[in-house]
PDB file of C-alpha atoms and ligand atoms in Angstrom:
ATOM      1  CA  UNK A 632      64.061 -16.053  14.095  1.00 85.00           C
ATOM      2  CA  UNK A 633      64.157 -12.279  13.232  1.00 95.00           C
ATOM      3  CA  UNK A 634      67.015 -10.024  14.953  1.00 98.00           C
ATOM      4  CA  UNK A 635      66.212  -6.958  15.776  1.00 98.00           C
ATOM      5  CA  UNK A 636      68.180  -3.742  17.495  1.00 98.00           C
ATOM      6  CA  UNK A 637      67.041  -0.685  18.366  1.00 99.00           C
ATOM      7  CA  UNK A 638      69.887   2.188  18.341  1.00 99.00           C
ATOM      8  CA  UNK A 639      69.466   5.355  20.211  1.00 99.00           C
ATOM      9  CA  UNK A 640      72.093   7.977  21.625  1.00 98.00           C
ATOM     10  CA  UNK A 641      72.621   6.595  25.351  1.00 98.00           C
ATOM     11  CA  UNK A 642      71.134   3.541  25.293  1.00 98.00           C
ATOM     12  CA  UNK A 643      70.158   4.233  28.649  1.00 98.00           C
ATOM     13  CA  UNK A 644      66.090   5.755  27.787  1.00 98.00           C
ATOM     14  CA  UNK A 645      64.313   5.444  24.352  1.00 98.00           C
ATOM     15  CA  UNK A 646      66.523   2.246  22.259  1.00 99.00           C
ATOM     16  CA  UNK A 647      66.280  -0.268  25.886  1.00 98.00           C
ATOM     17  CA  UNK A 648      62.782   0.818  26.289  1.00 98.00           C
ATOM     18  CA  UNK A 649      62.050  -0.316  23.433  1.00 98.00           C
ATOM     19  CA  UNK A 650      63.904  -3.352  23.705  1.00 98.00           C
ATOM     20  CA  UNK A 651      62.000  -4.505  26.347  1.00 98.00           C
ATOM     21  CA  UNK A 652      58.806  -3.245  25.728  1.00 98.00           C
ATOM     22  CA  UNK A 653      59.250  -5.429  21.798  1.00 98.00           C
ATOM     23  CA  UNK A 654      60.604  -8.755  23.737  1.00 97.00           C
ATOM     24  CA  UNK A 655      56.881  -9.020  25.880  1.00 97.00           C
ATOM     25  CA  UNK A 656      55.705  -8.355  22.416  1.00 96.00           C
ATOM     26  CA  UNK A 657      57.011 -10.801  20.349  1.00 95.00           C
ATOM     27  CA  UNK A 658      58.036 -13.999  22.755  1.00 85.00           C
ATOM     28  CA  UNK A 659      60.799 -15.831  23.031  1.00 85.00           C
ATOM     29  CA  UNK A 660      61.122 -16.213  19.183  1.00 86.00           C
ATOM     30  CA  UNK A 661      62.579 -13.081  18.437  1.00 96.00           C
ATOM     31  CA  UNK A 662      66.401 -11.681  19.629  1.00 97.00           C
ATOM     32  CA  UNK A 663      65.824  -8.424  20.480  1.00 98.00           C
ATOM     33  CA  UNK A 664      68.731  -5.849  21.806  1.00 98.00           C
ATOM     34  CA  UNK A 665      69.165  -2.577  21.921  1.00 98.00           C
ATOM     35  CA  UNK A 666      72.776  -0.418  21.679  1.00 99.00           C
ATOM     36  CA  UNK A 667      74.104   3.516  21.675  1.00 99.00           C
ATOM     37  CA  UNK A 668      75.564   5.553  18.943  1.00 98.00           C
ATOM     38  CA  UNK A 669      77.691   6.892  21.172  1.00 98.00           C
ATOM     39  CA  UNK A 670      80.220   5.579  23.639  1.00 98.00           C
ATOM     40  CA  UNK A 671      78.881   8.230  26.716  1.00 98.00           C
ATOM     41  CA  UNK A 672      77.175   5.975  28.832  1.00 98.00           C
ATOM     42  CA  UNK A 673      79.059   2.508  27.859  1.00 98.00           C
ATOM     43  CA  UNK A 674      78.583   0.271  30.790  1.00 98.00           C
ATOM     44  CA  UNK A 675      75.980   2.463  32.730  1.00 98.00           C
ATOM     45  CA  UNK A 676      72.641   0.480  33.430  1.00 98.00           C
ATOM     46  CA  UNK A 677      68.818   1.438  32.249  1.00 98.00           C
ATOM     47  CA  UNK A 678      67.930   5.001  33.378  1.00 98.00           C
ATOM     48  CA  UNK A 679      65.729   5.175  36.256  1.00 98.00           C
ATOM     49  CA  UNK A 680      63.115   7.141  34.486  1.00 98.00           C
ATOM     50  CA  UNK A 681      62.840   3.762  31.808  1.00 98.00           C
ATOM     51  CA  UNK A 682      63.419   1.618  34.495  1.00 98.00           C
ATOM     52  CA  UNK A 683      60.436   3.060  36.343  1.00 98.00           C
ATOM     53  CA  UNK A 684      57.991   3.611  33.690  1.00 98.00           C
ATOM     54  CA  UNK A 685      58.777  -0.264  32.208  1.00 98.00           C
ATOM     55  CA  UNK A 686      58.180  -1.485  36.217  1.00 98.00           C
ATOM     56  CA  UNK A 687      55.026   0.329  36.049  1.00 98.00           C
ATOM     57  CA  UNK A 688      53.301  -1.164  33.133  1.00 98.00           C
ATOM     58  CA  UNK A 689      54.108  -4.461  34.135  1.00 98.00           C
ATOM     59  CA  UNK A 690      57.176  -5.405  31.620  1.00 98.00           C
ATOM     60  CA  UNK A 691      60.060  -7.651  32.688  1.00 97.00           C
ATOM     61  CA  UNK A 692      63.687  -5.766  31.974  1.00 98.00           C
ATOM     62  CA  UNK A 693      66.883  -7.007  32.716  1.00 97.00           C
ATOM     63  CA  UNK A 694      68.070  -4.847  35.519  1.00 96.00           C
ATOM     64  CA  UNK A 695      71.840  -5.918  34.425  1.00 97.00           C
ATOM     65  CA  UNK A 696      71.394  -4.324  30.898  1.00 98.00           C
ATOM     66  CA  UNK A 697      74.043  -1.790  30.491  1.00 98.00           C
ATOM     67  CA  UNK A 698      74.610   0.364  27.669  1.00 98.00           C
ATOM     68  CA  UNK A 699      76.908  -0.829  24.463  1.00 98.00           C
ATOM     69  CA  UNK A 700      77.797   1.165  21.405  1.00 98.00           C
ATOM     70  CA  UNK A 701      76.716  -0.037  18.038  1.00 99.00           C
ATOM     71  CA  UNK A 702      79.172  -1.435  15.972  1.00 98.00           C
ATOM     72  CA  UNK A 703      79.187  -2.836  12.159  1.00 98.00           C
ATOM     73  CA  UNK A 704      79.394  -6.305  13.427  1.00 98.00           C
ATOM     74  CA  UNK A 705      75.949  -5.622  15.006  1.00 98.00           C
ATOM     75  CA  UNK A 706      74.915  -4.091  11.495  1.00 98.00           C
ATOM     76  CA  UNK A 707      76.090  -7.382  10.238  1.00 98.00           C
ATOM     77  CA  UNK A 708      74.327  -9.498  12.266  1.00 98.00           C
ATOM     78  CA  UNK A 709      71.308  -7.982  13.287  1.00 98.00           C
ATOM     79  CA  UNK A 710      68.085  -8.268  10.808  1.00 98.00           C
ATOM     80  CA  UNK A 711      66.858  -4.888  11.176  1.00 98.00           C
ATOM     81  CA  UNK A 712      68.120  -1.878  13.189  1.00 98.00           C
ATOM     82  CA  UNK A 713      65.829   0.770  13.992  1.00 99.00           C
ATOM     83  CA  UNK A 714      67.412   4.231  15.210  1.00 99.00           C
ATOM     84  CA  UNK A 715      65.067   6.009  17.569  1.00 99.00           C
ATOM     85  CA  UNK A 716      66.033   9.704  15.889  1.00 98.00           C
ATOM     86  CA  UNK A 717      66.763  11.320  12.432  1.00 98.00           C
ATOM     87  CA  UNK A 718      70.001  11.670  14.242  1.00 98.00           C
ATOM     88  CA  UNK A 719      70.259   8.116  14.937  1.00 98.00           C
ATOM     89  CA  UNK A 720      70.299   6.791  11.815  1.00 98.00           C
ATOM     90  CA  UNK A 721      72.196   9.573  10.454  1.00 98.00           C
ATOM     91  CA  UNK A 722      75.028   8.193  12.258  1.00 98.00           C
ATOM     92  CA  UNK A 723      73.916   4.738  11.898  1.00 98.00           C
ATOM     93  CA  UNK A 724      74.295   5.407   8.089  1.00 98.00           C
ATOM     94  CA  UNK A 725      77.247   6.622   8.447  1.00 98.00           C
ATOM     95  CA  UNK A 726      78.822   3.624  10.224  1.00 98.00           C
ATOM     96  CA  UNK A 727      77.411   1.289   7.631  1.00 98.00           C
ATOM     97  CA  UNK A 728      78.926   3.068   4.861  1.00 98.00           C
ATOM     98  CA  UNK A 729      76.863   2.121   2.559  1.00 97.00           C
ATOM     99  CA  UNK A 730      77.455  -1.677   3.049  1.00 98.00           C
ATOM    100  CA  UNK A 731      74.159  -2.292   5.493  1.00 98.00           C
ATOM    101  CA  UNK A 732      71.968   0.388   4.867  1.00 98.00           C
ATOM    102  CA  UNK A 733      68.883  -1.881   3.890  1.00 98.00           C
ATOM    103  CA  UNK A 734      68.164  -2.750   7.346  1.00 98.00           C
ATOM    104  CA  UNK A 735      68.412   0.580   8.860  1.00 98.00           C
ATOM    105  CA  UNK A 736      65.134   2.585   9.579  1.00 98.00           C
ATOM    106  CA  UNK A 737      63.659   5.161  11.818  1.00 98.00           C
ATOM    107  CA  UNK A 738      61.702   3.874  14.440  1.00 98.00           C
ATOM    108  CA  UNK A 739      58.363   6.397  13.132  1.00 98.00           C
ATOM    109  CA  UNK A 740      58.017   9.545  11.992  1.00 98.00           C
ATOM    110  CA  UNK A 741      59.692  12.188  13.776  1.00 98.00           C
ATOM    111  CA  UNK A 742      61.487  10.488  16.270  1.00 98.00           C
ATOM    112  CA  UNK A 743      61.216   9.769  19.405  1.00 98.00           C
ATOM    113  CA  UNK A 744      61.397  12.335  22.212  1.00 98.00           C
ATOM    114  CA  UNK A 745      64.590  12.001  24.047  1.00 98.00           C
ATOM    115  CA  UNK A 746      63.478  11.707  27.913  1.00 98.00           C
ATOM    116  CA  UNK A 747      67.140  12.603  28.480  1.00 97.00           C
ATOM    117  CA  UNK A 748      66.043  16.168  27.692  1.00 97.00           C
ATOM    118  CA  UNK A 749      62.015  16.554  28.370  1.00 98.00           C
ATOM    119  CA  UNK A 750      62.268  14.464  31.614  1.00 97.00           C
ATOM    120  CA  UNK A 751      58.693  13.063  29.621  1.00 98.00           C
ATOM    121  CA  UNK A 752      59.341   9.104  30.286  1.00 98.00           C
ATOM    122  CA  UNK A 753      54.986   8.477  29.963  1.00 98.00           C
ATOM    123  CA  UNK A 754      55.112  10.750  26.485  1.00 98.00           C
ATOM    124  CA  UNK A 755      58.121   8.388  24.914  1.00 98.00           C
ATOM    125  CA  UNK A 756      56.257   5.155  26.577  1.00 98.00           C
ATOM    126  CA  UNK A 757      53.431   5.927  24.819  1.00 98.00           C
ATOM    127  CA  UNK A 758      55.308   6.562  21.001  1.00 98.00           C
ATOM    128  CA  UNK A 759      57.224   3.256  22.193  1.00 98.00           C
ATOM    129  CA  UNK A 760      54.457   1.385  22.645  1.00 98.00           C
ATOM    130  CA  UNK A 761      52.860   2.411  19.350  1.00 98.00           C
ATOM    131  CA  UNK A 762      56.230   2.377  17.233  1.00 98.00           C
ATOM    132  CA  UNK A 763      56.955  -1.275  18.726  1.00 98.00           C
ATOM    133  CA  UNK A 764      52.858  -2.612  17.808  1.00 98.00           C
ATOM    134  CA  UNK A 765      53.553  -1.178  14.303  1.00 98.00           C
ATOM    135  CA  UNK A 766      57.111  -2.108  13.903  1.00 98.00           C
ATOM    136  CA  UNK A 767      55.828  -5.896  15.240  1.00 97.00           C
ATOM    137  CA  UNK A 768      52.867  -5.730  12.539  1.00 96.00           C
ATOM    138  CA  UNK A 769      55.578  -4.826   9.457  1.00 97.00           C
ATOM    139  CA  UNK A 770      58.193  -7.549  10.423  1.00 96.00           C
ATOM    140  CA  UNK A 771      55.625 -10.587  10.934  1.00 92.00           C
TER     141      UNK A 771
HETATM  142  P1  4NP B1035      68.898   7.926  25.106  1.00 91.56           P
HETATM  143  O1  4NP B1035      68.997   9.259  26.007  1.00 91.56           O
HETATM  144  O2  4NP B1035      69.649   8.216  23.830  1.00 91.56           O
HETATM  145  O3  4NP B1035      67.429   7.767  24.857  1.00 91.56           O
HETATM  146  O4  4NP B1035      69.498   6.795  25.908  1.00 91.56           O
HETATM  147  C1  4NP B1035      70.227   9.860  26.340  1.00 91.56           C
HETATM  148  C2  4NP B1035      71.035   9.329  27.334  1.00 91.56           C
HETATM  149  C3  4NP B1035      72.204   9.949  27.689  1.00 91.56           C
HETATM  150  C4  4NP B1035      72.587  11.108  27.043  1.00 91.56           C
HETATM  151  C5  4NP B1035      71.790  11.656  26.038  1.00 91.56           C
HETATM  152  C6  4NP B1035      70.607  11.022  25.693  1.00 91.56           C
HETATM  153  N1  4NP B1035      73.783  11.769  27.404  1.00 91.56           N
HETATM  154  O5  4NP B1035      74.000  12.918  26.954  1.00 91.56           O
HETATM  155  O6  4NP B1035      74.604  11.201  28.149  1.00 91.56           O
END
C-alpha cells in the first residue's frame, strides 16, 4: 500500500482536492490524505468552491474533512508528500530538516493556482486532474 499526502497552504482548496480527486483514482489500495502548512484554517472543513467543483464531476469527498497542519510525524509516515506550490515545499523542506526530504516533491511544474486568490476552482480542477493522472502513472 503506497501513502500518499498532498500539502498545500489551507488545506481547505488545492491539497483536499487533490486528495479526493487521487482516492477515485487509485481505489481502496492506496491511503491518501491531504494536510496545511499552516495552522490558519485548522479544523475548518473543504472550501465550498472544492466542495462544489468535486460534487460536480461526480467524486465522493468526505464532507467531515477538516483541515490539519503537516507535521514530521506525517513526513515520517507518509510515502510521498507532494506540496501543491514552490512555497509548499519550501516550507515542507524546511520542516523535514533535511531528515525526509526524499519524499517531498512539487505536485508539477509551476504550481498550482491557489483558488483562494483567483476564485478559478475549474482552472485548478483541471491542473488537479492532470497532476493526480501523472502523479498516479509515476508511483504505480
Ligand atoms: P489552499 O488555499 O492552500 O489551497 O487551501 C488557501 C486557503 C486559505 C488561505 C490561503 C490559501 N488563507 O489565507 O486562509
Amino acid at each position: 500500500m503506497k501513502k500518499v499526502c498532498f500539502v498545500c497552504l489551507g488545506n481547505i482548496c488545492r491539497s483536499p482536492m487533490a486528495e479526493f480527486v487521487m482516492k477515485e483514482l487509485v481505489g481502496a489500495d492506496w491511503q491518501v490524505e491531504s494536510r496545511a502548512t499552516s495552522s490558519w484554517e485548522h479544523g475548518n472543513p473543504i472550501h465550498t468552491g472544492t466542495q462544489s467543483i468535486l460534487q460536480s464531476k461526480g467524486y465522493w469527498f468526505d464532507p467531515n474533512k477538516t483541515s490539519q497542519q503537516v507535521t514530521r510525524e506525517d513526513l515520517a509516515n507518509f510515502d510521498v508528500i507532494i506540496g501543491m506550490d514552490n512555497q509548499n515545499v519550501t516550507d515542507l523542506r524546511r520542516l523535514s530538516n533535511g531528515q525526509f526530504d526524499q519524499k517531498i516533491h512539487l505536485f508539477c511544474e509551476g504550481g498550482v493556482p491557489d483558488p483562494w486568490y483567483t476564485g478559478d476552482f475549474e482552472e485548478t480542477y483541471a491542473i488537479v486532474y492532470q497532476g493526480c493522472r501523472a502523479w498516479l502513472a509515476t508511483l504505480s
